[in-house]
PDB file of C-alpha atoms and ligand atoms in Angstrom:
ATOM      1  CA  MET W 106      13.516 -29.599 -20.779  1.00 94.00           C
ATOM      2  CA  GLU W 107      13.247 -30.309 -24.507  1.00 93.00           C
ATOM      3  CA  LYS W 108      10.848 -33.139 -23.767  1.00 95.00           C
ATOM      4  CA  LEU W 109       8.710 -31.030 -21.429  1.00 96.00           C
ATOM      5  CA  PHE W 110       8.461 -28.170 -23.907  1.00 96.00           C
ATOM      6  CA  ALA W 111       7.522 -30.602 -26.681  1.00 95.00           C
ATOM      7  CA  GLU W 112       4.864 -32.268 -24.519  1.00 97.00           C
ATOM      8  CA  HIS W 113       3.240 -29.173 -23.016  1.00 97.00           C
ATOM      9  CA  ASP W 114       3.853 -26.433 -25.565  1.00 96.00           C
ATOM     10  CA  PHE W 115       4.386 -23.835 -22.806  1.00 97.00           C
ATOM     11  CA  ASP W 116       3.889 -20.205 -23.801  1.00 97.00           C
ATOM     12  CA  THR W 117       5.213 -18.807 -20.501  1.00 98.00           C
ATOM     13  CA  VAL W 118       8.126 -19.747 -18.285  1.00 98.00           C
ATOM     14  CA  VAL W 119       8.445 -18.378 -14.762  1.00 98.00           C
ATOM     15  CA  HIS W 120      11.824 -19.487 -13.498  1.00 98.00           C
ATOM     16  CA  PHE W 121      11.473 -19.730  -9.701  1.00 97.00           C
ATOM     17  CA  ALA W 122      13.820 -22.672  -9.229  1.00 97.00           C
ATOM     18  CA  ALA W 123      17.155 -21.926  -7.596  1.00 97.00           C
ATOM     19  CA  GLU W 124      19.589 -22.779  -4.899  1.00 98.00           C
ATOM     20  CA  SER W 125      18.419 -19.933  -2.685  1.00 98.00           C
ATOM     21  CA  HIS W 126      20.041 -20.015   0.747  1.00 97.00           C
ATOM     22  CA  VAL W 127      23.028 -17.724   1.392  1.00 98.00           C
ATOM     23  CA  ASP W 128      24.483 -19.873   4.198  1.00 97.00           C
ATOM     24  CA  ARG W 129      24.456 -22.985   2.020  1.00 96.00           C
ATOM     25  CA  SER W 130      26.202 -21.037  -0.769  1.00 98.00           C
ATOM     26  CA  ILE W 131      29.048 -20.269   1.641  1.00 97.00           C
ATOM     27  CA  LEU W 132      29.454 -24.012   2.226  1.00 95.00           C
ATOM     28  CA  GLU W 133      29.023 -25.109  -1.433  1.00 96.00           C
ATOM     29  CA  PRO W 134      29.521 -22.284  -3.953  1.00 98.00           C
ATOM     30  CA  GLU W 135      29.964 -24.551  -6.976  1.00 98.00           C
ATOM     31  CA  LEU W 136      26.485 -26.007  -6.586  1.00 98.00           C
ATOM     32  CA  PHE W 137      25.039 -22.487  -6.698  1.00 98.00           C
ATOM     33  CA  LEU W 138      26.908 -21.384  -9.802  1.00 98.00           C
ATOM     34  CA  THR W 139      25.987 -24.561 -11.651  1.00 98.00           C
ATOM     35  CA  THR W 140      22.312 -24.645 -10.703  1.00 98.00           C
ATOM     36  CA  ASN W 141      21.584 -20.955 -10.854  1.00 98.00           C
ATOM     37  CA  ILE W 142      23.623 -19.869 -13.880  1.00 98.00           C
ATOM     38  CA  VAL W 143      23.898 -22.964 -16.077  1.00 98.00           C
ATOM     39  CA  GLY W 144      20.389 -24.033 -15.032  1.00 98.00           C
ATOM     40  CA  THR W 145      19.034 -20.684 -16.210  1.00 98.00           C
ATOM     41  CA  GLN W 146      20.861 -20.972 -19.524  1.00 98.00           C
ATOM     42  CA  THR W 147      19.412 -24.467 -20.024  1.00 98.00           C
ATOM     43  CA  LEU W 148      15.901 -23.139 -19.553  1.00 98.00           C
ATOM     44  CA  LEU W 149      16.505 -20.091 -21.750  1.00 98.00           C
ATOM     45  CA  ASP W 150      17.832 -22.318 -24.548  1.00 97.00           C
ATOM     46  CA  ALA W 151      14.849 -24.663 -24.330  1.00 97.00           C
ATOM     47  CA  ALA W 152      12.384 -21.755 -24.372  1.00 98.00           C
ATOM     48  CA  MET W 153      14.191 -20.067 -27.253  1.00 97.00           C
ATOM     49  CA  ARG W 154      14.314 -23.208 -29.386  1.00 96.00           C
ATOM     50  CA  HIS W 155      10.663 -23.936 -28.769  1.00 97.00           C
ATOM     51  CA  TRP W 156       9.411 -20.385 -29.290  1.00 98.00           C
ATOM     52  CA  LYS W 157      11.511 -19.200 -32.239  1.00 98.00           C
ATOM     53  CA  LEU W 158       9.777 -19.233 -35.596  1.00 97.00           C
ATOM     54  CA  SER W 159      13.092 -20.389 -37.150  1.00 97.00           C
ATOM     55  CA  PRO W 160      14.606 -22.437 -34.297  1.00 93.00           C
ATOM     56  CA  ASP W 161      17.844 -23.266 -36.142  1.00 94.00           C
ATOM     57  CA  ASP W 162      18.637 -19.680 -37.066  1.00 95.00           C
ATOM     58  CA  LYS W 163      20.647 -18.055 -34.256  1.00 92.00           C
ATOM     59  CA  TYR W 164      20.289 -14.660 -35.968  1.00 96.00           C
ATOM     60  CA  SER W 165      16.501 -14.654 -36.226  1.00 95.00           C
ATOM     61  CA  ARG W 166      14.571 -12.637 -33.630  1.00 96.00           C
ATOM     62  CA  GLU W 167      11.011 -13.708 -34.516  1.00 97.00           C
ATOM     63  CA  TYR W 168       9.041 -15.580 -31.862  1.00 98.00           C
ATOM     64  CA  LYS W 169       5.578 -17.114 -31.536  1.00 98.00           C
ATOM     65  CA  PRO W 170       3.173 -14.381 -30.392  1.00 97.00           C
ATOM     66  CA  GLY W 171       2.536 -13.934 -26.665  1.00 97.00           C
ATOM     67  CA  VAL W 172       5.476 -15.954 -25.319  1.00 98.00           C
ATOM     68  CA  ARG W 173       7.331 -14.706 -22.233  1.00 98.00           C
ATOM     69  CA  TYR W 174      10.239 -15.819 -20.028  1.00 98.00           C
ATOM     70  CA  LEU W 175      10.265 -14.376 -16.508  1.00 99.00           C
ATOM     71  CA  GLN W 176      13.332 -14.712 -14.293  1.00 99.00           C
ATOM     72  CA  VAL W 177      12.563 -14.593 -10.577  1.00 99.00           C
ATOM     73  CA  SER W 178      15.611 -12.865  -9.146  1.00 98.00           C
ATOM     74  CA  THR W 179      16.405 -11.144  -5.871  1.00 98.00           C
ATOM     75  CA  ASP W 180      17.239  -7.743  -4.386  1.00 98.00           C
ATOM     76  CA  GLU W 181      20.482  -9.335  -3.149  1.00 98.00           C
ATOM     77  CA  VAL W 182      22.060  -8.836  -6.587  1.00 98.00           C
ATOM     78  CA  TYR W 183      22.373  -5.123  -5.687  1.00 98.00           C
ATOM     79  CA  GLY W 184      24.573  -5.834  -2.651  1.00 98.00           C
ATOM     80  CA  ALA W 185      24.064  -4.076   0.674  1.00 98.00           C
ATOM     81  CA  LEU W 186      22.807  -0.654   1.755  1.00 97.00           C
ATOM     82  CA  GLY W 187      23.931   1.561   4.628  1.00 95.00           C
ATOM     83  CA  ARG W 188      21.363   3.395   6.762  1.00 94.00           C
ATOM     84  CA  GLU W 189      20.092   5.470   3.827  1.00 96.00           C
ATOM     85  CA  GLY W 190      18.816   4.784   0.315  1.00 97.00           C
ATOM     86  CA  MET W 191      16.912   2.084  -1.538  1.00 98.00           C
ATOM     87  CA  PHE W 192      17.591  -0.241  -4.457  1.00 98.00           C
ATOM     88  CA  THR W 193      16.107   0.901  -7.772  1.00 98.00           C
ATOM     89  CA  GLU W 194      16.212  -1.036 -11.045  1.00 98.00           C
ATOM     90  CA  THR W 195      19.251   1.020 -12.106  1.00 98.00           C
ATOM     91  CA  THR W 196      21.313   0.380  -8.960  1.00 98.00           C
ATOM     92  CA  PRO W 197      24.549  -1.312 -10.136  1.00 98.00           C
ATOM     93  CA  LEU W 198      24.794  -5.050  -9.444  1.00 98.00           C
ATOM     94  CA  SER W 199      27.205  -5.660  -6.572  1.00 98.00           C
ATOM     95  CA  PRO W 200      26.534  -9.121  -5.101  1.00 98.00           C
ATOM     96  CA  ASN W 201      28.388 -10.154  -1.944  1.00 98.00           C
ATOM     97  CA  SER W 202      27.722 -13.879  -1.502  1.00 98.00           C
ATOM     98  CA  PRO W 203      28.211 -16.848  -3.841  1.00 98.00           C
ATOM     99  CA  TYR W 204      24.396 -17.101  -3.860  1.00 98.00           C
ATOM    100  CA  SER W 205      23.770 -13.495  -4.889  1.00 98.00           C
ATOM    101  CA  ALA W 206      26.671 -13.624  -7.382  1.00 98.00           C
ATOM    102  CA  SER W 207      25.052 -16.670  -8.992  1.00 98.00           C
ATOM    103  CA  LYS W 208      21.686 -14.866  -9.200  1.00 99.00           C
ATOM    104  CA  ALA W 209      23.356 -11.749 -10.645  1.00 99.00           C
ATOM    105  CA  GLY W 210      25.151 -13.973 -13.180  1.00 98.00           C
ATOM    106  CA  ALA W 211      21.837 -15.542 -14.169  1.00 99.00           C
ATOM    107  CA  ASP W 212      20.232 -12.084 -14.554  1.00 99.00           C
ATOM    108  CA  LEU W 213      23.022 -11.061 -16.920  1.00 98.00           C
ATOM    109  CA  VAL W 214      22.533 -14.191 -19.025  1.00 98.00           C
ATOM    110  CA  VAL W 215      18.776 -13.469 -19.233  1.00 99.00           C
ATOM    111  CA  ARG W 216      19.543  -9.888 -20.254  1.00 98.00           C
ATOM    112  CA  ALA W 217      21.991 -11.103 -22.900  1.00 98.00           C
ATOM    113  CA  TYR W 218      19.400 -13.474 -24.416  1.00 98.00           C
ATOM    114  CA  HIS W 219      17.062 -10.520 -24.764  1.00 98.00           C
ATOM    115  CA  GLU W 220      19.697  -8.269 -26.338  1.00 98.00           C
ATOM    116  CA  THR W 221      21.276 -10.899 -28.600  1.00 98.00           C
ATOM    117  CA  TYR W 222      18.388 -13.164 -29.542  1.00 98.00           C
ATOM    118  CA  GLY W 223      15.416 -10.848 -28.920  1.00 98.00           C
ATOM    119  CA  LEU W 224      13.889 -13.325 -26.436  1.00 98.00           C
ATOM    120  CA  PRO W 225      10.939 -11.605 -24.672  1.00 98.00           C
ATOM    121  CA  VAL W 226      12.046 -11.632 -21.037  1.00 98.00           C
ATOM    122  CA  ASN W 227      11.426  -9.932 -17.717  1.00 99.00           C
ATOM    123  CA  ILE W 228      13.400 -10.009 -14.505  1.00 99.00           C
ATOM    124  CA  THR W 229      11.778  -9.433 -11.107  1.00 99.00           C
ATOM    125  CA  ARG W 230      13.944  -8.632  -8.082  1.00 98.00           C
ATOM    126  CA  CYS W 231      12.095  -9.194  -4.868  1.00 98.00           C
ATOM    127  CA  SER W 232      12.947  -8.573  -1.238  1.00 98.00           C
ATOM    128  CA  ASN W 233      12.753 -11.212   1.539  1.00 98.00           C
ATOM    129  CA  ASN W 234       9.659 -13.425   1.373  1.00 98.00           C
ATOM    130  CA  TYR W 235       7.805 -15.045   4.223  1.00 98.00           C
ATOM    131  CA  GLY W 236       4.646 -17.161   4.443  1.00 98.00           C
ATOM    132  CA  PRO W 237       3.497 -20.797   4.513  1.00 98.00           C
ATOM    133  CA  TYR W 238       5.601 -23.653   3.115  1.00 97.00           C
ATOM    134  CA  GLN W 239       8.904 -21.786   3.500  1.00 97.00           C
ATOM    135  CA  PHE W 240      11.758 -24.157   4.193  1.00 96.00           C
ATOM    136  CA  PRO W 241      13.009 -23.803   7.786  1.00 95.00           C
ATOM    137  CA  GLU W 242      16.521 -22.834   6.738  1.00 95.00           C
ATOM    138  CA  LYS W 243      15.262 -19.230   6.323  1.00 98.00           C
ATOM    139  CA  LEU W 244      15.032 -16.834   9.263  1.00 98.00           C
ATOM    140  CA  ILE W 245      11.296 -16.804  10.035  1.00 98.00           C
ATOM    141  CA  PRO W 246      10.421 -20.530   9.754  1.00 97.00           C
ATOM    142  CA  LEU W 247      13.701 -21.508  11.427  1.00 97.00           C
ATOM    143  CA  MET W 248      12.972 -19.290  14.420  1.00 98.00           C
ATOM    144  CA  ILE W 249       9.354 -20.524  14.689  1.00 98.00           C
ATOM    145  CA  HIS W 250      10.541 -24.135  14.490  1.00 96.00           C
ATOM    146  CA  ASN W 251      13.267 -23.695  17.114  1.00 97.00           C
ATOM    147  CA  ALA W 252      11.049 -21.675  19.468  1.00 98.00           C
ATOM    148  CA  ARG W 253       8.367 -24.380  19.337  1.00 96.00           C
ATOM    149  CA  LYS W 254      10.963 -26.932  20.342  1.00 96.00           C
ATOM    150  CA  ASP W 255      12.524 -24.660  23.012  1.00 98.00           C
ATOM    151  CA  ARG W 256      15.795 -24.727  21.109  1.00 97.00           C
ATOM    152  CA  PRO W 257      18.174 -21.710  21.004  1.00 97.00           C
ATOM    153  CA  LEU W 258      17.377 -19.100  18.326  1.00 98.00           C
ATOM    154  CA  PRO W 259      20.695 -18.387  16.537  1.00 98.00           C
ATOM    155  CA  VAL W 260      21.005 -14.643  15.852  1.00 98.00           C
ATOM    156  CA  TYR W 261      23.909 -13.733  13.570  1.00 98.00           C
ATOM    157  CA  GLY W 262      26.155 -10.903  14.816  1.00 98.00           C
ATOM    158  CA  ASP W 263      24.243  -8.115  16.550  1.00 98.00           C
ATOM    159  CA  GLY W 264      20.861  -9.005  14.974  1.00 98.00           C
ATOM    160  CA  LEU W 265      20.449  -5.447  13.715  1.00 98.00           C
ATOM    161  CA  GLN W 266      20.614  -6.331  10.012  1.00 98.00           C
ATOM    162  CA  ILE W 267      17.581  -5.049   8.160  1.00 98.00           C
ATOM    163  CA  ARG W 268      15.453  -6.871   5.593  1.00 98.00           C
ATOM    164  CA  ASP W 269      12.399  -5.636   3.661  1.00 97.00           C
ATOM    165  CA  TRP W 270       9.746  -8.340   4.190  1.00 98.00           C
ATOM    166  CA  LEU W 271       7.008  -9.270   1.720  1.00 98.00           C
ATOM    167  CA  HIS W 272       4.317 -11.960   1.989  1.00 98.00           C
ATOM    168  CA  VAL W 273       4.793 -14.687  -0.621  1.00 98.00           C
ATOM    169  CA  ARG W 274       1.251 -14.125  -1.971  1.00 98.00           C
ATOM    170  CA  ASP W 275       2.078 -10.487  -2.659  1.00 98.00           C
ATOM    171  CA  HIS W 276       5.225 -11.617  -4.456  1.00 98.00           C
ATOM    172  CA  CYS W 277       3.152 -13.985  -6.610  1.00 98.00           C
ATOM    173  CA  ALA W 278       0.659 -11.207  -7.404  1.00 98.00           C
ATOM    174  CA  ALA W 279       3.572  -9.014  -8.516  1.00 98.00           C
ATOM    175  CA  ILE W 280       4.817 -11.766 -10.841  1.00 98.00           C
ATOM    176  CA  ALA W 281       1.313 -12.117 -12.292  1.00 98.00           C
ATOM    177  CA  ALA W 282       1.180  -8.330 -12.858  1.00 98.00           C
ATOM    178  CA  VAL W 283       4.517  -8.417 -14.708  1.00 98.00           C
ATOM    179  CA  LEU W 284       3.322 -11.311 -16.892  1.00 98.00           C
ATOM    180  CA  GLU W 285       0.109  -9.478 -17.713  1.00 98.00           C
ATOM    181  CA  LYS W 286       1.369  -5.935 -18.173  1.00 98.00           C
ATOM    182  CA  GLY W 287       5.190  -5.881 -18.065  1.00 98.00           C
ATOM    183  CA  GLU W 288       7.166  -4.623 -21.040  1.00 98.00           C
ATOM    184  CA  ALA W 289       9.582  -7.163 -22.552  1.00 98.00           C
ATOM    185  CA  GLY W 290      13.197  -6.567 -21.583  1.00 98.00           C
ATOM    186  CA  GLN W 291      12.288  -4.701 -18.378  1.00 98.00           C
ATOM    187  CA  VAL W 292      13.394  -5.342 -14.807  1.00 99.00           C
ATOM    188  CA  TYR W 293      10.885  -4.757 -11.984  1.00 99.00           C
ATOM    189  CA  ASN W 294      11.808  -4.485  -8.310  1.00 98.00           C
ATOM    190  CA  VAL W 295       9.264  -5.958  -5.890  1.00 98.00           C
ATOM    191  CA  GLY W 296       9.112  -4.959  -2.231  1.00 97.00           C
ATOM    192  CA  GLY W 297       6.650  -4.074   0.478  1.00 91.00           C
ATOM    193  CA  ASN W 298       8.254  -1.020   2.151  1.00 95.00           C
ATOM    194  CA  ASN W 299       8.446  -3.058   5.289  1.00 96.00           C
ATOM    195  CA  GLU W 300      11.906  -2.836   6.819  1.00 97.00           C
ATOM    196  CA  LYS W 301      12.543  -4.725  10.042  1.00 98.00           C
ATOM    197  CA  ALA W 302      15.665  -5.590  12.024  1.00 98.00           C
ATOM    198  CA  ASN W 303      16.119  -9.360  12.471  1.00 98.00           C
ATOM    199  CA  ILE W 304      16.003  -9.105  16.251  1.00 98.00           C
ATOM    200  CA  GLU W 305      12.618  -7.305  16.102  1.00 98.00           C
ATOM    201  CA  ILE W 306      11.162 -10.242  14.151  1.00 98.00           C
ATOM    202  CA  ILE W 307      12.680 -12.806  16.491  1.00 98.00           C
ATOM    203  CA  ARG W 308      11.240 -11.021  19.540  1.00 98.00           C
ATOM    204  CA  LEU W 309       7.832 -10.870  17.871  1.00 97.00           C
ATOM    205  CA  ILE W 310       7.885 -14.617  17.140  1.00 98.00           C
ATOM    206  CA  LEU W 311       8.800 -15.385  20.755  1.00 98.00           C
ATOM    207  CA  LYS W 312       6.000 -13.140  21.981  1.00 97.00           C
ATOM    208  CA  GLU W 313       3.412 -14.721  19.670  1.00 96.00           C
ATOM    209  CA  LEU W 314       4.469 -18.202  20.785  1.00 97.00           C
ATOM    210  CA  GLY W 315       4.601 -17.235  24.460  1.00 98.00           C
ATOM    211  CA  LYS W 316       8.266 -18.274  24.702  1.00 98.00           C
ATOM    212  CA  PRO W 317      10.992 -16.538  26.779  1.00 98.00           C
ATOM    213  CA  GLU W 318      13.621 -14.200  25.313  1.00 98.00           C
ATOM    214  CA  SER W 319      16.259 -16.316  27.052  1.00 98.00           C
ATOM    215  CA  LEU W 320      16.048 -18.601  23.973  1.00 98.00           C
ATOM    216  CA  ILE W 321      17.833 -15.887  21.945  1.00 98.00           C
ATOM    217  CA  SER W 322      21.432 -16.918  21.318  1.00 98.00           C
ATOM    218  CA  TYR W 323      23.861 -14.524  19.613  1.00 98.00           C
ATOM    219  CA  VAL W 324      26.212 -16.519  17.363  1.00 97.00           C
ATOM    220  CA  LYS W 325      29.117 -15.794  15.017  1.00 96.00           C
ATOM    221  CA  ASP W 326      28.090 -13.530  12.140  1.00 97.00           C
ATOM    222  CA  ARG W 327      27.567 -14.748   8.573  1.00 97.00           C
ATOM    223  CA  PRO W 328      30.704 -13.845   6.524  1.00 97.00           C
ATOM    224  CA  GLY W 329      29.992 -11.053   4.001  1.00 96.00           C
ATOM    225  CA  HIS W 330      26.667 -10.432   5.771  1.00 97.00           C
ATOM    226  CA  ASP W 331      24.674  -7.708   3.984  1.00 97.00           C
ATOM    227  CA  ARG W 332      23.636  -5.065   6.507  1.00 98.00           C
ATOM    228  CA  ARG W 333      20.474  -3.710   4.975  1.00 98.00           C
ATOM    229  CA  TYR W 334      18.169  -4.240   1.982  1.00 97.00           C
ATOM    230  CA  ALA W 335      15.354  -1.896   0.972  1.00 97.00           C
ATOM    231  CA  ILE W 336      13.433  -1.901  -2.286  1.00 98.00           C
ATOM    232  CA  ASP W 337      12.157   1.140  -4.129  1.00 98.00           C
ATOM    233  CA  ASN W 338       8.961  -0.256  -5.684  1.00 98.00           C
ATOM    234  CA  THR W 339       7.952   2.917  -7.566  1.00 98.00           C
ATOM    235  CA  LYS W 340       8.300   1.335 -11.021  1.00 98.00           C
ATOM    236  CA  ILE W 341       6.006  -1.647 -10.461  1.00 98.00           C
ATOM    237  CA  THR W 342       3.446   0.313  -8.434  1.00 98.00           C
ATOM    238  CA  THR W 343       3.164   3.223 -10.859  1.00 98.00           C
ATOM    239  CA  LEU W 344       3.527   1.410 -14.202  1.00 98.00           C
ATOM    240  CA  LEU W 345       1.788  -1.894 -13.431  1.00 98.00           C
ATOM    241  CA  GLY W 346      -0.542  -0.902 -10.580  1.00 98.00           C
ATOM    242  CA  TRP W 347       0.685  -3.653  -8.240  1.00 98.00           C
ATOM    243  CA  ARG W 348       0.501  -3.066  -4.484  1.00 97.00           C
ATOM    244  CA  PRO W 349       1.101  -5.386  -1.538  1.00 97.00           C
ATOM    245  CA  GLU W 350      -2.110  -6.469   0.202  1.00 98.00           C
ATOM    246  CA  TYR W 351      -0.700  -7.927   3.408  1.00 98.00           C
ATOM    247  CA  THR W 352       0.374  -5.845   6.360  1.00 97.00           C
ATOM    248  CA  PHE W 353       3.324  -7.464   8.127  1.00 96.00           C
ATOM    249  CA  GLU W 354       1.316  -7.780  11.343  1.00 96.00           C
ATOM    250  CA  LYS W 355      -1.432  -9.797   9.627  1.00 97.00           C
ATOM    251  CA  GLY W 356       0.982 -11.820   7.485  1.00 98.00           C
ATOM    252  CA  ILE W 357       3.321 -12.841  10.292  1.00 97.00           C
ATOM    253  CA  ARG W 358       0.464 -13.902  12.598  1.00 97.00           C
ATOM    254  CA  GLU W 359      -1.077 -16.021   9.826  1.00 98.00           C
ATOM    255  CA  THR W 360       2.324 -17.514   9.044  1.00 98.00           C
ATOM    256  CA  ILE W 361       3.047 -18.464  12.667  1.00 98.00           C
ATOM    257  CA  GLN W 362      -0.427 -19.971  12.872  1.00 97.00           C
ATOM    258  CA  TRP W 363       0.179 -21.953   9.679  1.00 98.00           C
ATOM    259  CA  TYR W 364       3.377 -23.482  11.085  1.00 97.00           C
ATOM    260  CA  LEU W 365       1.608 -24.365  14.333  1.00 96.00           C
ATOM    261  CA  GLU W 366      -1.166 -26.076  12.378  1.00 97.00           C
ATOM    262  CA  HIS W 367       1.181 -28.026  10.083  1.00 96.00           C
ATOM    263  CA  PRO W 368       3.668 -29.787  12.394  1.00 92.00           C
ATOM    264  CA  GLU W 369       3.610 -32.903  10.193  1.00 92.00           C
ATOM    265  CA  TRP W 370       4.833 -30.881   7.170  1.00 94.00           C
ATOM    266  CA  VAL W 371       7.634 -29.366   9.236  1.00 93.00           C
ATOM    267  CA  GLU W 372       8.620 -32.715  10.808  1.00 91.00           C
ATOM    268  CA  ARG W 373       8.729 -34.412   7.418  1.00 91.00           C
ATOM    269  CA  ILE W 374      11.044 -31.882   5.837  1.00 90.00           C
ATOM    270  CA  THR W 375      13.266 -31.345   8.856  1.00 90.00           C
ATOM    271  CA  SER W 376      14.366 -34.962   9.032  1.00 87.00           C
ATOM    272  CA  GLY W 377      17.243 -36.397   6.978  1.00 87.00           C
ATOM    273  CA  GLU W 378      19.161 -33.881   4.886  1.00 89.00           C
ATOM    274  CA  TYR W 379      17.906 -30.890   6.901  1.00 91.00           C
ATOM    275  CA  GLN W 380      19.181 -32.475  10.105  1.00 90.00           C
ATOM    276  CA  ARG W 381      22.640 -32.908   8.576  1.00 91.00           C
ATOM    277  CA  TYR W 382      22.633 -29.310   7.304  1.00 92.00           C
ATOM    278  CA  TYR W 383      21.488 -27.991  10.701  1.00 93.00           C
ATOM    279  CA  GLU W 384      24.253 -29.820  12.534  1.00 92.00           C
ATOM    280  CA  LYS W 385      26.943 -28.671  10.108  1.00 91.00           C
ATOM    281  CA  MET W 386      25.695 -25.079  10.137  1.00 93.00           C
ATOM    282  CA  TYR W 387      24.728 -24.494  13.755  1.00 94.00           C
ATOM    283  CA  LEU W 388      26.092 -27.228  16.006  1.00 88.00           C
ATOM    284  CA  ASN W 389      29.647 -27.501  14.696  1.00 72.00           C
TER     285      ASN W 389
HETATM  286  O1  DAU G  83      16.389 -10.601  -0.171  1.00 96.02           O
HETATM  287  C1  DAU G  83      15.898 -11.728  -0.840  1.00 96.02           C
HETATM  288  C2  DAU G  83      16.619 -12.941  -0.345  1.00 96.02           C
HETATM  289  O2  DAU G  83      16.141 -13.197   0.956  1.00 96.02           O
HETATM  290  C3  DAU G  83      16.444 -14.155  -1.237  1.00 96.02           C
HETATM  291  O3  DAU G  83      17.032 -13.903  -2.486  1.00 96.02           O
HETATM  292  C4  DAU G  83      17.118 -15.381  -0.604  1.00 96.02           C
HETATM  293  O4  DAU G  83      16.872 -16.518  -1.392  1.00 96.02           O
HETATM  294  C5  DAU G  83      16.585 -15.576   0.780  1.00 96.02           C
HETATM  295  O5  DAU G  83      17.268 -16.650   1.394  1.00 96.02           O
HETATM  296  C6  DAU G  83      16.725 -14.306   1.610  1.00 96.02           C
HETATM  297  O6  DAU G  83      18.097 -14.042   1.944  1.00 96.02           O
HETATM  298  P1  DAU G  83      18.549 -13.625   3.419  1.00 96.02           P
HETATM  299  O7  DAU G  83      19.955 -14.025   3.598  1.00 96.02           O
HETATM  300  O8  DAU G  83      18.197 -12.210   3.719  1.00 96.02           O
HETATM  301  O9  DAU G  83      17.520 -14.548   4.269  1.00 96.02           O
HETATM  302  P2  DAU G  83      17.697 -15.464   5.551  1.00 96.02           P
HETATM  303  O10 DAU G  83      16.350 -15.924   5.936  1.00 96.02           O
HETATM  304  O11 DAU G  83      18.770 -16.471   5.400  1.00 96.02           O
HETATM  305  O12 DAU G  83      18.215 -14.412   6.633  1.00 96.02           O
HETATM  306  C7  DAU G  83      17.486 -13.249   6.949  1.00 96.02           C
HETATM  307  C8  DAU G  83      18.320 -12.467   7.956  1.00 96.02           C
HETATM  308  O13 DAU G  83      18.370 -13.201   9.186  1.00 96.02           O
HETATM  309  C9  DAU G  83      19.768 -12.274   7.543  1.00 96.02           C
HETATM  310  O14 DAU G  83      20.215 -11.002   7.995  1.00 96.02           O
HETATM  311  C10 DAU G  83      20.522 -13.371   8.286  1.00 96.02           C
HETATM  312  C11 DAU G  83      19.720 -13.521   9.570  1.00 96.02           C
HETATM  313  N1  DAU G  83      19.723 -14.887  10.143  1.00 96.02           N
HETATM  314  C12 DAU G  83      19.339 -15.921   9.346  1.00 96.02           C
HETATM  315  C13 DAU G  83      19.328 -17.220   9.830  1.00 96.02           C
HETATM  316  C14 DAU G  83      18.932 -18.379   8.951  1.00 96.02           C
HETATM  317  C15 DAU G  83      20.068 -15.090  11.478  1.00 96.02           C
HETATM  318  O15 DAU G  83      20.393 -14.128  12.219  1.00 96.02           O
HETATM  319  N2  DAU G  83      20.083 -16.376  11.948  1.00 96.02           N
HETATM  320  C16 DAU G  83      19.738 -17.458  11.192  1.00 96.02           C
HETATM  321  O16 DAU G  83      19.799 -18.600  11.696  1.00 96.02           O
END
């Protein structure tokens, strides 16, 4: 990190990198805590050292003008909702999986660097993303991949869990809006007001691909499975003027089409390690 900062003189860091899959965090929690919490601290330290006007003075709060550290977080740090309500930026953190606990931990470290060292930071907490290039461990690409191959579609529990889906391009536009107009130290929730039950999405994918519903296979539920997420996006829409552009109908069709047109990408990344993960997770 030190070397990269010295070479490129970054003025902005957007920290997207993370161990991001809940099911994998159940299998290997330590990896998640190390990567997501200690990894975040490593990046914060590098940014702080490079951006501080007096890098060796822990008590100084003066930074080069215009620098910004943005932590890409998740709505999962807020825990789960019942039928009613939405997550706002002031909803208490209540993570339920090792993954979401590691993201909540990282958010608290980012917050502490702002409070203690005056580092200009933002945190964005987005709902479920979908779109091209998503790794087929996540619901939508996994179901497209399996349906194409006429493999069973593993639905956890009753399939009635609800997620608030946002196209990845809309997420990126929200991050750009926060970088341009966000106030340092602020958290912004990002979501598309687009709640869907998992089973609805799975049925839609089968329909689009012309595959039978008999491929649906109800399997054992994910432990600690959050029932519902929903984002209140009032802060980012009213203060920063961001709005999602994609409707779910357009976005999901384009996404399915993208996966159909890129079988070589999918084949390449679903060999090797993915195959081992898939067997451990779904076949054993
Ligand atoms: O809410 C934002 C979060 O969305 C991100 O922070 C995470 O990095 C991302 O993985 C995602 O978390 P989820 O656990 O909601 O996403 P996932 O795609 O794993 O699952 C979506 C829903 O579908 C969830 O209720 C579990 C269910 N599911 C998932 C898989 C992979 C199934 O029923 N069967 C499956 O095989």
